[in-house]
mmCIF file of C-alpha atoms in Angstrom:
data_model
loop_
_atom_site.group_PDB
_atom_site.id
_atom_site.type_symbol
_atom_site.label_atom_id
_atom_site.label_comp_id
_atom_site.label_asym_id
_atom_site.label_seq_id
_atom_site.Cartn_x
_atom_site.Cartn_y
_atom_site.Cartn_z
ATOM 1 C CA MET A 122 0.000 0.000 0.000
ATOM 2 C CA ALA A 123 2.466 2.588 -1.166
ATOM 3 C CA SER A 124 1.476 5.925 0.289
ATOM 4 C CA LEU A 125 1.346 8.929 -1.973
ATOM 5 C CA PHE A 126 3.431 11.326 0.053
ATOM 6 C CA SER A 127 7.150 11.535 -0.046
ATOM 7 C CA SER A 128 9.551 13.599 1.981
ATOM 8 C CA PRO A 129 13.291 14.108 2.045
ATOM 9 C CA PRO A 130 14.965 12.034 4.731
ATOM 10 C CA ARG A 131 15.903 14.194 7.674
ATOM 11 C CA LYS A 132 17.371 13.546 11.056
ATOM 12 C CA THR A 133 15.071 11.339 13.059
ATOM 13 C CA LEU A 134 13.065 13.028 15.755
ATOM 14 C CA VAL A 135 14.083 10.510 18.400
ATOM 15 C CA GLN A 136 16.532 12.324 20.661
ATOM 16 C CA LYS A 137 18.194 9.639 22.728
ATOM 17 C CA ALA A 138 20.650 7.121 21.335
ATOM 18 C CA VAL A 139 18.858 3.904 20.580
ATOM 19 C CA PRO A 140 20.487 0.520 20.169
ATOM 20 C CA SER A 141 19.749 -0.965 16.783
ATOM 21 C CA SER A 142 20.341 -4.471 18.068
ATOM 22 C CA TYR A 143 16.737 -5.537 18.571
ATOM 23 C CA ASN A 144 16.346 -9.257 18.130
ATOM 24 C CA TYR A 145 12.684 -10.030 18.049
ATOM 25 C CA LYS A 146 10.910 -12.936 16.389
ATOM 26 C CA SER A 147 7.186 -13.019 15.866
ATOM 27 C CA SER A 148 4.620 -14.609 13.596
ATOM 28 C CA PHE A 149 2.030 -13.016 11.348
ATOM 29 C CA LYS A 150 -1.238 -14.041 9.757
ATOM 30 C CA TYR A 151 -1.273 -13.928 5.967
ATOM 31 C CA THR A 152 -4.646 -12.954 4.530
ATOM 32 C CA MET A 153 -4.282 -10.518 1.648
ATOM 33 C CA ALA A 154 -1.847 -8.670 3.900
ATOM 34 C CA LEU A 155 0.795 -9.562 6.491
ATOM 35 C CA ILE A 156 -0.844 -8.975 9.876
ATOM 36 C CA VAL A 157 1.601 -8.834 12.781
ATOM 37 C CA SER A 158 0.633 -8.643 16.460
ATOM 38 C CA LEU A 159 2.926 -6.312 18.379
ATOM 39 C CA PRO A 160 3.050 -5.379 22.079
ATOM 40 C CA ILE A 161 2.539 -1.624 22.451
ATOM 41 C CA GLY A 162 2.438 0.514 25.600
ATOM 42 C CA THR A 163 3.226 -0.018 29.282
ATOM 43 C CA PRO A 164 2.054 -2.569 30.225
ATOM 44 C CA PRO A 165 1.891 -3.857 26.624
ATOM 45 C CA GLN A 166 -1.395 -4.204 24.764
ATOM 46 C CA THR A 167 -1.177 -6.467 21.725
ATOM 47 C CA GLN A 168 -2.071 -4.603 18.543
ATOM 48 C CA GLN A 169 -2.727 -6.069 15.110
ATOM 49 C CA MET A 170 -0.940 -4.127 12.390
ATOM 50 C CA VAL A 171 -0.377 -4.591 8.658
ATOM 51 C CA LEU A 172 3.346 -4.900 7.905
ATOM 52 C CA ASP A 173 3.744 -2.355 5.114
ATOM 53 C CA THR A 174 7.123 -1.714 3.479
ATOM 54 C CA GLY A 175 5.418 0.811 1.182
ATOM 55 C CA SER A 176 4.338 3.387 3.774
ATOM 56 C CA GLN A 177 5.819 5.569 6.487
ATOM 57 C CA LEU A 178 3.500 6.495 9.344
ATOM 58 C CA SER A 179 2.599 3.679 11.730
ATOM 59 C CA TRP A 180 -0.767 3.900 13.371
ATOM 60 C CA ILE A 181 -2.932 1.899 15.737
ATOM 61 C CA GLN A 182 -6.660 1.741 16.325
ATOM 62 C CA CYS A 183 -7.474 3.705 19.462
ATOM 63 C CA ASN A 184 -10.529 3.582 21.667
ATOM 64 C CA ARG A 185 -13.003 6.255 20.744
ATOM 65 C CA LYS A 186 -13.681 8.497 23.709
ATOM 66 C CA THR A 187 -17.108 10.008 23.161
ATOM 67 C CA PRO A 188 -19.397 11.235 25.919
ATOM 68 C CA LYS A 189 -22.477 9.566 24.433
ATOM 69 C CA LYS A 190 -22.799 5.815 24.750
ATOM 70 C CA PRO A 191 -20.376 4.552 22.131
ATOM 71 C CA PRO A 192 -20.723 1.182 20.459
ATOM 72 C CA PRO A 193 -18.346 -1.247 22.175
ATOM 73 C CA PRO A 194 -14.936 -0.773 20.599
ATOM 74 C CA PRO A 195 -13.339 -3.731 18.843
ATOM 75 C CA THR A 196 -11.359 -5.817 21.311
ATOM 76 C CA THR A 197 -8.176 -5.130 19.380
ATOM 77 C CA SER A 198 -8.238 -1.358 19.842
ATOM 78 C CA PHE A 199 -5.658 0.349 22.017
ATOM 79 C CA ASP A 200 -6.776 2.014 25.254
ATOM 80 C CA PRO A 201 -4.390 4.922 25.924
ATOM 81 C CA SER A 202 -5.684 5.347 29.477
ATOM 82 C CA LEU A 203 -4.177 1.981 30.431
ATOM 83 C CA SER A 204 -0.620 2.864 29.335
ATOM 84 C CA SER A 205 1.842 4.823 31.466
ATOM 85 C CA SER A 206 4.141 5.521 28.493
ATOM 86 C CA PHE A 207 1.461 7.078 26.240
ATOM 87 C CA SER A 208 1.551 10.795 25.423
ATOM 88 C CA VAL A 209 -0.093 13.008 22.831
ATOM 89 C CA LEU A 210 1.661 15.405 20.452
ATOM 90 C CA PRO A 211 0.631 18.987 21.212
ATOM 91 C CA CYS A 212 -0.122 21.517 18.502
ATOM 92 C CA ASN A 213 3.159 23.350 19.000
ATOM 93 C CA HIS A 214 5.196 20.286 18.046
ATOM 94 C CA PRO A 215 7.232 20.968 14.853
ATOM 95 C CA LEU A 216 5.478 18.087 13.102
ATOM 96 C CA CYS A 217 2.115 19.747 13.558
ATOM 97 C CA LYS A 218 2.916 22.841 11.547
ATOM 98 C CA PRO A 219 0.705 22.909 8.447
ATOM 99 C CA ARG A 220 2.071 21.689 5.131
ATOM 100 C CA ILE A 221 4.864 19.691 6.696
ATOM 101 C CA PRO A 222 5.808 17.445 3.752
ATOM 102 C CA ASP A 223 5.415 14.170 5.625
ATOM 103 C CA PHE A 224 1.683 13.805 5.051
ATOM 104 C CA THR A 225 -0.601 13.966 2.052
ATOM 105 C CA LEU A 226 -2.972 16.171 4.004
ATOM 106 C CA PRO A 227 -1.531 18.742 6.365
ATOM 107 C CA THR A 228 -1.660 18.062 10.037
ATOM 108 C CA SER A 229 -3.811 20.494 11.937
ATOM 109 C CA CYS A 230 -4.732 21.560 15.427
ATOM 110 C CA ASP A 231 -7.965 20.067 16.727
ATOM 111 C CA GLN A 232 -10.302 21.635 19.307
ATOM 112 C CA ASN A 233 -8.343 20.009 22.145
ATOM 113 C CA ARG A 234 -5.077 21.624 20.980
ATOM 114 C CA LEU A 235 -3.839 18.209 19.862
ATOM 115 C CA CYS A 236 -2.079 17.372 16.611
ATOM 116 C CA HIS A 237 -4.604 15.870 14.185
ATOM 117 C CA TYR A 238 -3.500 13.969 11.060
ATOM 118 C CA SER A 239 -5.195 12.627 7.968
ATOM 119 C CA TYR A 240 -3.357 10.075 5.910
ATOM 120 C CA PHE A 241 -4.242 8.911 2.416
ATOM 121 C CA TYR A 242 -2.824 5.742 0.875
ATOM 122 C CA ALA A 243 -2.345 5.077 -2.837
ATOM 123 C CA ASP A 244 -5.348 2.739 -2.850
ATOM 124 C CA GLY A 245 -7.581 5.573 -1.639
ATOM 125 C CA THR A 246 -8.016 4.460 1.974
ATOM 126 C CA LEU A 247 -7.895 7.109 4.654
ATOM 127 C CA ALA A 248 -6.859 6.978 8.288
ATOM 128 C CA GLU A 249 -7.184 9.893 10.640
ATOM 129 C CA GLY A 250 -6.754 10.647 14.292
ATOM 130 C CA ASN A 251 -4.128 12.202 16.557
ATOM 131 C CA LEU A 252 -0.366 11.951 16.503
ATOM 132 C CA VAL A 253 0.930 10.425 19.726
ATOM 133 C CA ARG A 254 4.062 8.919 21.239
ATOM 134 C CA GLU A 255 4.138 5.341 22.460
ATOM 135 C CA LYS A 256 6.704 2.623 22.934
ATOM 136 C CA PHE A 257 6.835 -0.929 21.604
ATOM 137 C CA THR A 258 7.720 -3.353 24.406
ATOM 138 C CA PHE A 259 9.105 -6.574 22.959
ATOM 139 C CA SER A 260 10.226 -8.055 26.273
ATOM 140 C CA THR A 261 11.190 -6.908 29.764
ATOM 141 C CA SER A 262 14.655 -6.057 28.453
ATOM 142 C CA GLN A 263 13.791 -4.857 24.932
ATOM 143 C CA SER A 264 11.626 -1.846 24.222
ATOM 144 C CA THR A 265 11.812 1.136 21.893
ATOM 145 C CA PRO A 266 11.759 4.718 23.148
ATOM 146 C CA PRO A 267 8.396 6.415 22.626
ATOM 147 C CA LEU A 268 7.870 6.638 18.855
ATOM 148 C CA ILE A 269 5.582 8.988 16.955
ATOM 149 C CA LEU A 270 2.561 7.157 15.553
ATOM 150 C CA GLY A 271 -1.023 7.793 14.683
ATOM 151 C CA CYS A 272 -3.804 6.978 17.104
ATOM 152 C CA ALA A 273 -6.632 6.426 14.636
ATOM 153 C CA THR A 274 -10.168 7.223 15.653
ATOM 154 C CA GLU A 275 -11.577 7.111 12.122
ATOM 155 C CA SER A 276 -10.578 4.242 9.871
ATOM 156 C CA ALA A 277 -12.424 1.607 7.897
ATOM 157 C CA GLU A 278 -9.644 -0.890 8.554
ATOM 158 C CA ALA A 279 -9.709 -3.462 11.347
ATOM 159 C CA GLU A 280 -5.935 -3.312 11.833
ATOM 160 C CA GLY A 281 -3.392 -0.555 12.178
ATOM 161 C CA ILE A 282 -0.344 -0.085 9.960
ATOM 162 C CA LEU A 283 3.299 -0.786 10.745
ATOM 163 C CA GLY A 284 5.024 1.654 8.372
ATOM 164 C CA MET A 285 8.379 0.157 7.349
ATOM 165 C CA ASN A 286 9.709 2.304 4.490
ATOM 166 C CA LEU A 287 12.802 4.529 4.473
ATOM 167 C CA GLY A 288 11.004 7.681 5.660
ATOM 168 C CA ARG A 289 12.187 9.384 8.825
ATOM 169 C CA LEU A 290 8.893 8.679 10.612
ATOM 170 C CA SER A 291 8.673 4.985 9.718
ATOM 171 C CA PHE A 292 8.910 2.414 12.489
ATOM 172 C CA VAL A 293 12.315 1.185 11.268
ATOM 173 C CA SER A 294 13.758 4.719 11.071
ATOM 174 C CA GLN A 295 12.485 5.912 14.451
ATOM 175 C CA ALA A 296 13.430 2.663 16.239
ATOM 176 C CA ARG A 297 16.714 2.520 14.287
ATOM 177 C CA ILE A 298 16.153 -1.067 13.205
ATOM 178 C CA SER A 299 19.184 -2.278 11.255
ATOM 179 C CA LYS A 300 17.369 -5.063 9.389
ATOM 180 C CA PHE A 301 14.095 -6.948 9.305
ATOM 181 C CA SER A 302 12.751 -9.917 7.385
ATOM 182 C CA TYR A 303 9.614 -11.943 6.800
ATOM 183 C CA CYS A 304 8.616 -15.232 5.203
ATOM 184 C CA VAL A 305 5.190 -15.236 3.504
ATOM 185 C CA PRO A 306 3.521 -18.676 3.611
ATOM 186 C CA LEU A 307 1.557 -20.133 0.717
ATOM 187 C CA ARG A 308 -2.060 -19.024 0.710
ATOM 188 C CA GLN A 309 -4.162 -21.775 -0.805
ATOM 189 C CA GLY A 310 -7.165 -20.317 -2.603
ATOM 190 C CA ARG A 311 -9.959 -22.436 -1.168
ATOM 191 C CA VAL A 312 -8.513 -23.381 2.211
ATOM 192 C CA GLN A 313 -10.317 -21.751 5.130
ATOM 193 C CA THR A 314 -7.431 -21.671 7.626
ATOM 194 C CA ILE A 315 -5.314 -18.516 7.621
ATOM 195 C CA PRO A 316 -1.644 -19.443 7.157
ATOM 196 C CA THR A 317 1.038 -18.185 9.550
ATOM 197 C CA GLY A 318 4.417 -16.747 8.548
ATOM 198 C CA THR A 319 7.505 -15.602 10.455
ATOM 199 C CA PHE A 320 8.805 -12.077 11.048
ATOM 200 C CA TYR A 321 12.193 -10.987 12.454
ATOM 201 C CA LEU A 322 13.398 -7.624 13.656
ATOM 202 C CA GLY A 323 17.191 -7.816 13.683
ATOM 203 C CA GLN A 324 19.307 -10.824 12.813
ATOM 204 C CA ASN A 325 17.711 -13.728 10.914
ATOM 205 C CA PRO A 326 19.402 -17.091 11.594
ATOM 206 C CA ASN A 327 18.683 -18.160 8.000
ATOM 207 C CA SER A 328 20.449 -15.205 6.359
ATOM 208 C CA ASN A 329 23.558 -17.182 5.368
ATOM 209 C CA THR A 330 21.388 -18.756 2.622
ATOM 210 C CA PHE A 331 20.090 -15.436 1.242
ATOM 211 C CA GLN A 332 21.088 -13.855 -2.070
ATOM 212 C CA TYR A 333 21.349 -10.080 -1.916
ATOM 213 C CA ILE A 334 20.687 -7.295 -4.376
ATOM 214 C CA ASN A 335 21.399 -3.607 -3.847
ATOM 215 C CA LEU A 336 18.737 -1.065 -3.061
ATOM 216 C CA LEU A 337 18.690 1.815 -5.535
ATOM 217 C CA THR A 338 18.937 5.176 -3.862
ATOM 218 C CA PHE A 339 18.043 8.579 -5.226
ATOM 219 C CA PRO A 340 19.878 11.712 -4.118
ATOM 220 C CA GLN A 341 17.937 14.900 -3.494
ATOM 221 C CA SER A 342 18.911 16.247 -6.923
ATOM 222 C CA GLN A 343 17.162 13.308 -8.596
ATOM 223 C CA ARG A 344 13.786 13.694 -6.885
ATOM 224 C CA MET A 345 11.064 13.539 -9.520
ATOM 225 C CA PRO A 346 7.280 13.877 -9.328
ATOM 226 C CA ASN A 347 6.429 10.183 -9.888
ATOM 227 C CA LEU A 348 9.251 8.778 -7.773
ATOM 228 C CA ASP A 349 8.803 7.507 -4.232
ATOM 229 C CA PRO A 350 12.311 8.020 -2.796
ATOM 230 C CA LEU A 351 11.298 6.307 0.455
ATOM 231 C CA ALA A 352 10.351 2.973 -1.143
ATOM 232 C CA PHE A 353 12.574 -0.125 -1.257
ATOM 233 C CA THR A 354 13.580 0.259 -4.900
ATOM 234 C CA VAL A 355 15.396 -2.581 -6.653
ATOM 235 C CA GLY A 356 16.918 -3.134 -10.087
ATOM 236 C CA LEU A 357 14.584 -5.505 -11.922
ATOM 237 C CA LEU A 358 16.245 -6.536 -15.192
ATOM 238 C CA GLY A 359 13.664 -8.719 -16.868
ATOM 239 C CA ILE A 360 10.783 -11.189 -16.723
ATOM 240 C CA LYS A 361 10.744 -14.743 -18.064
ATOM 241 C CA ILE A 362 7.611 -16.780 -18.736
ATOM 242 C CA GLY A 363 7.961 -20.496 -19.445
ATOM 243 C CA GLY A 364 11.727 -20.069 -19.732
ATOM 244 C CA LYS A 365 11.432 -17.375 -22.412
ATOM 245 C CA LYS A 366 12.765 -13.911 -21.593
ATOM 246 C CA LEU A 367 10.207 -11.319 -22.648
ATOM 247 C CA ASN A 368 11.321 -8.519 -24.930
ATOM 248 C CA ILE A 369 11.094 -5.720 -22.344
ATOM 249 C CA PRO A 370 13.890 -3.111 -22.289
ATOM 250 C CA GLU A 371 15.598 -2.877 -18.877
ATOM 251 C CA ALA A 372 14.889 0.867 -18.836
ATOM 252 C CA VAL A 373 11.182 0.048 -18.336
ATOM 253 C CA PHE A 374 11.991 -1.136 -14.799
ATOM 254 C CA ARG A 375 14.039 1.966 -13.860
ATOM 255 C CA PRO A 376 12.817 5.486 -13.117
ATOM 256 C CA ASP A 377 12.676 7.722 -16.183
ATOM 257 C CA ALA A 378 13.214 11.505 -16.185
ATOM 258 C CA GLY A 379 9.862 12.009 -14.446
ATOM 259 C CA GLY A 380 10.405 9.203 -11.952
ATOM 260 C CA SER A 381 8.006 6.718 -13.574
ATOM 261 C CA GLY A 382 9.102 3.096 -13.760
ATOM 262 C CA GLN A 383 10.843 2.487 -10.440
ATOM 263 C CA THR A 384 10.469 -1.120 -9.190
ATOM 264 C CA MET A 385 9.660 -1.532 -5.505
ATOM 265 C CA ILE A 386 9.194 -4.452 -3.112
ATOM 266 C CA ASP A 387 5.963 -3.756 -1.242
ATOM 267 C CA SER A 388 4.613 -6.086 1.441
ATOM 268 C CA GLY A 389 1.496 -3.907 1.708
ATOM 269 C CA THR A 390 0.328 -4.502 -1.876
ATOM 270 C CA GLN A 391 -1.226 -7.879 -2.595
ATOM 271 C CA TYR A 392 -0.501 -8.463 -6.279
ATOM 272 C CA THR A 393 2.255 -7.340 -8.636
ATOM 273 C CA PHE A 394 1.674 -4.300 -10.834
ATOM 274 C CA LEU A 395 3.654 -3.365 -13.925
ATOM 275 C CA VAL A 396 3.813 -0.230 -16.044
ATOM 276 C CA ASP A 397 2.212 -0.543 -19.475
ATOM 277 C CA ALA A 398 5.390 -1.241 -21.450
ATOM 278 C CA ALA A 399 6.060 -4.313 -19.284
ATOM 279 C CA TYR A 400 2.487 -5.377 -18.630
ATOM 280 C CA SER A 401 1.534 -5.449 -22.306
ATOM 281 C CA LYS A 402 4.411 -7.875 -23.036
ATOM 282 C CA VAL A 403 3.419 -10.150 -20.133
ATOM 283 C CA ARG A 404 -0.211 -10.168 -21.243
ATOM 284 C CA GLU A 405 0.748 -10.786 -24.876
ATOM 285 C CA GLU A 406 2.714 -13.889 -23.838
ATOM 286 C CA VAL A 407 -0.046 -15.187 -21.536
ATOM 287 C CA VAL A 408 -2.575 -14.739 -24.360
ATOM 288 C CA ARG A 409 -0.244 -16.550 -26.780
ATOM 289 C CA LEU A 410 0.125 -19.499 -24.401
ATOM 290 C CA ALA A 411 -3.349 -19.742 -22.863
ATOM 291 C CA GLY A 412 -5.519 -17.259 -24.741
ATOM 292 C CA THR A 413 -8.183 -19.804 -25.691
ATOM 293 C CA LYS A 414 -8.942 -20.321 -21.995
ATOM 294 C CA LEU A 415 -9.018 -16.602 -21.108
ATOM 295 C CA LYS A 416 -12.245 -15.310 -19.556
ATOM 296 C CA LYS A 417 -13.035 -12.594 -22.085
ATOM 297 C CA GLY A 418 -13.986 -9.150 -20.792
ATOM 298 C CA TYR A 419 -13.536 -10.135 -17.134
ATOM 299 C CA VAL A 420 -11.551 -7.909 -14.773
ATOM 300 C CA TYR A 421 -11.123 -8.747 -11.090
ATOM 301 C CA GLY A 422 -11.013 -5.868 -8.622
ATOM 302 C CA GLY A 423 -10.574 -3.317 -11.406
ATOM 303 C CA SER A 424 -7.005 -4.567 -11.934
ATOM 304 C CA LEU A 425 -6.508 -8.227 -12.886
ATOM 305 C CA ASP A 426 -7.592 -8.973 -16.449
ATOM 306 C CA MET A 427 -5.779 -12.272 -17.157
ATOM 307 C CA CYS A 428 -8.408 -14.544 -15.642
ATOM 308 C CA PHE A 429 -9.597 -18.069 -16.337
ATOM 309 C CA ASP A 430 -12.427 -20.434 -15.520
ATOM 310 C CA GLY A 431 -11.412 -24.004 -15.019
ATOM 311 C CA ASN A 432 -8.500 -25.934 -13.626
ATOM 312 C CA PRO A 433 -5.631 -23.691 -12.425
ATOM 313 C CA ILE A 434 -3.156 -26.601 -12.706
ATOM 314 C CA GLU A 435 -3.947 -26.892 -16.416
ATOM 315 C CA ILE A 436 -3.628 -23.095 -16.871
ATOM 316 C CA GLY A 437 -0.288 -23.212 -15.031
ATOM 317 C CA ARG A 438 0.934 -25.979 -17.322
ATOM 318 C CA LEU A 439 0.033 -23.925 -20.380
ATOM 319 C CA ILE A 440 1.757 -20.756 -19.124
ATOM 320 C CA GLY A 441 4.742 -22.290 -17.283
ATOM 321 C CA ASP A 442 6.913 -20.861 -14.538
ATOM 322 C CA MET A 443 7.495 -17.126 -14.261
ATOM 323 C CA THR A 444 10.768 -15.516 -13.164
ATOM 324 C CA PHE A 445 11.665 -12.008 -12.046
ATOM 325 C CA GLN A 446 15.345 -11.430 -12.892
ATOM 326 C CA PHE A 447 17.539 -9.084 -10.844
ATOM 327 C CA GLU A 448 21.216 -8.129 -10.806
ATOM 328 C CA LYS A 449 23.919 -10.671 -9.862
ATOM 329 C CA GLY A 450 21.828 -13.516 -11.287
ATOM 330 C CA VAL A 451 19.339 -13.294 -8.408
ATOM 331 C CA GLU A 452 15.858 -14.480 -9.378
ATOM 332 C CA ILE A 453 12.402 -14.851 -7.862
ATOM 333 C CA LEU A 454 10.859 -17.966 -9.391
ATOM 334 C CA ILE A 455 7.073 -18.295 -9.406
ATOM 335 C CA ASP A 456 6.132 -21.960 -9.901
ATOM 336 C CA LYS A 457 3.547 -22.612 -12.602
ATOM 337 C CA GLU A 458 1.199 -24.005 -9.913
ATOM 338 C CA ARG A 459 1.218 -20.553 -8.288
ATOM 339 C CA ILE A 460 0.954 -18.416 -11.400
ATOM 340 C CA SER A 461 -2.701 -17.641 -10.673
ATOM 341 C CA ASP A 462 -4.770 -16.860 -7.587
ATOM 342 C CA HIS A 463 -8.288 -18.055 -6.828
ATOM 343 C CA VAL A 464 -10.418 -14.901 -6.643
ATOM 344 C CA GLY A 465 -13.754 -16.625 -5.988
ATOM 345 C CA GLY A 466 -16.411 -18.505 -7.887
ATOM 346 C CA GLY A 467 -13.912 -20.894 -9.440
ATOM 347 C CA ILE A 468 -12.163 -18.033 -11.261
ATOM 348 C CA HIS A 469 -8.356 -17.832 -11.181
ATOM 349 C CA CYS A 470 -6.387 -14.753 -12.238
ATOM 350 C CA VAL A 471 -2.700 -14.332 -12.984
ATOM 351 C CA GLY A 472 -1.498 -12.215 -10.028
ATOM 352 C CA ILE A 473 -0.286 -9.297 -12.154
ATOM 353 C CA GLY A 474 -2.133 -6.082 -12.966
ATOM 354 C CA ARG A 475 -1.508 -2.836 -14.793
ATOM 355 C CA SER A 476 -0.010 -0.131 -12.533
ATOM 356 C CA GLU A 477 -2.222 2.573 -13.983
ATOM 357 C CA THR A 478 -5.290 0.776 -12.576
ATOM 358 C CA LEU A 479 -3.871 1.752 -9.149
ATOM 359 C CA GLY A 480 -3.094 5.249 -10.366
ATOM 360 C CA VAL A 481 0.646 4.753 -9.878
ATOM 361 C CA ALA A 482 3.562 4.943 -12.298
ATOM 362 C CA SER A 483 5.727 2.294 -10.594
ATOM 363 C CA ASN A 484 6.352 -1.415 -10.887
ATOM 364 C CA ILE A 485 5.329 -3.017 -7.589
ATOM 365 C CA ILE A 486 6.226 -6.567 -6.553
ATOM 366 C CA GLY A 487 3.469 -7.468 -4.114
ATOM 367 C CA ASN A 488 3.235 -10.086 -1.392
ATOM 368 C CA PHE A 489 1.575 -12.677 -3.666
ATOM 369 C CA HIS A 490 4.911 -13.037 -5.457
ATOM 370 C CA GLN A 491 6.857 -13.151 -2.190
ATOM 371 C CA GLN A 492 5.332 -16.442 -1.016
ATOM 372 C CA ASN A 493 7.695 -19.183 0.234
ATOM 373 C CA LEU A 494 10.521 -16.678 0.247
ATOM 374 C CA TRP A 495 12.512 -15.004 2.963
ATOM 375 C CA VAL A 496 12.666 -11.294 2.141
ATOM 376 C CA GLU A 497 15.197 -9.379 4.246
ATOM 377 C CA PHE A 498 15.576 -5.602 4.216
ATOM 378 C CA ASP A 499 19.098 -4.776 5.362
ATOM 379 C CA LEU A 500 19.076 -1.039 6.037
ATOM 380 C CA THR A 501 22.691 -0.832 7.180
ATOM 381 C CA ASN A 502 24.064 -2.258 3.933
ATOM 382 C CA ARG A 503 21.197 -0.924 1.785
ATOM 383 C CA GLN A 504 20.311 -4.270 0.260
ATOM 384 C CA VAL A 505 17.452 -6.756 -0.007
ATOM 385 C CA GLY A 506 18.013 -10.485 0.457
ATOM 386 C CA PHE A 507 15.916 -13.390 -0.850
ATOM 387 C CA GLY A 508 16.003 -17.001 0.333
ATOM 388 C CA LYS A 509 13.731 -19.863 -0.709
ATOM 389 C CA ALA A 510 11.875 -21.444 2.212
ATOM 390 C CA ASP A 511 8.782 -23.361 3.204
ATOM 391 C CA CYS A 512 7.336 -20.420 5.099
ATOM 392 C CA SER A 513 4.640 -22.439 6.845
ATOM 393 C CA LYS A 514 7.390 -24.447 8.592
ATOM 394 C CA THR A 515 10.025 -21.753 8.951
ATOM 395 C CA VAL A 516 11.892 -21.137 12.193
#
């Protein structure tokens, strides 16, 4: 869920020196998103949050405090009155000055002289509430200092967001996390149980098996309107389908003069989205291989238009494996059995859409194509590591 705002990285607002040696292992539920449960506050209250490498501000669902009889809040919401480490950001905080470039809508002062924020994501969802400070307490010996996050009172979502991008207000920047990783388990279309994956803050014991590629960074002078400089941008070189490399120029996967075309790894987006020049070649090849089976005129969710009725195994056999090719010979291989996703009613769609259907000008590798893969974001060395794994069994 890449957010629309971008801001130049500045010095973090956390004043005290913070160790970056957190070592914390947790699990997450994989629905269409990666939902982690994290202990927040003193004493800790467990909060469900979407792990989102494509956005900056973290926020939690807070109890609504209204004088009239409110409906009972969801059991997962955070009750600030129970935490001794909770504090609100007053209006005179530097972050609350209007038009600060960290938010798509300016922060403002509410009637209680508190800092109010509204936050739009690229998919159009909105979260709003107050900016607060609160700590994450991983264990009796491991906790963060109070971090700035949103305390959402208005949001359609059941979970909060754990913002993990390179922005100065993201969880990883404020907590000075040196690296983090996750392993997304296979999500079987028709199975009712929600699969569980593994999430590490800090060192991953499996990292000696990972293959690393460099993150692309963009100096201030290169900032362009369509570029998200805070995303985890990688150098995608090409796409193979059924062993055949598609005729897509490498430049299509790199930012152009206006910033369009960057390729990002985004845990908060479900499927993979490609700019037109790449998408049209992928679709052309899928039509060539399995066009007779294509469900004509059908588009799922406004984005996926390579959909099929019938047996997904047979469709997979017709199309073959798919490979994303990166520098240094590093590849993400999508097995033919997993080329499509069951979207309901016996319909299966190839998990790739056109970026413009999201209103973005980037290539986004979503979590559907990160299944059975360790993905490690190493912020110290500015690289991303991949390692094959059975994520339902991973330790």
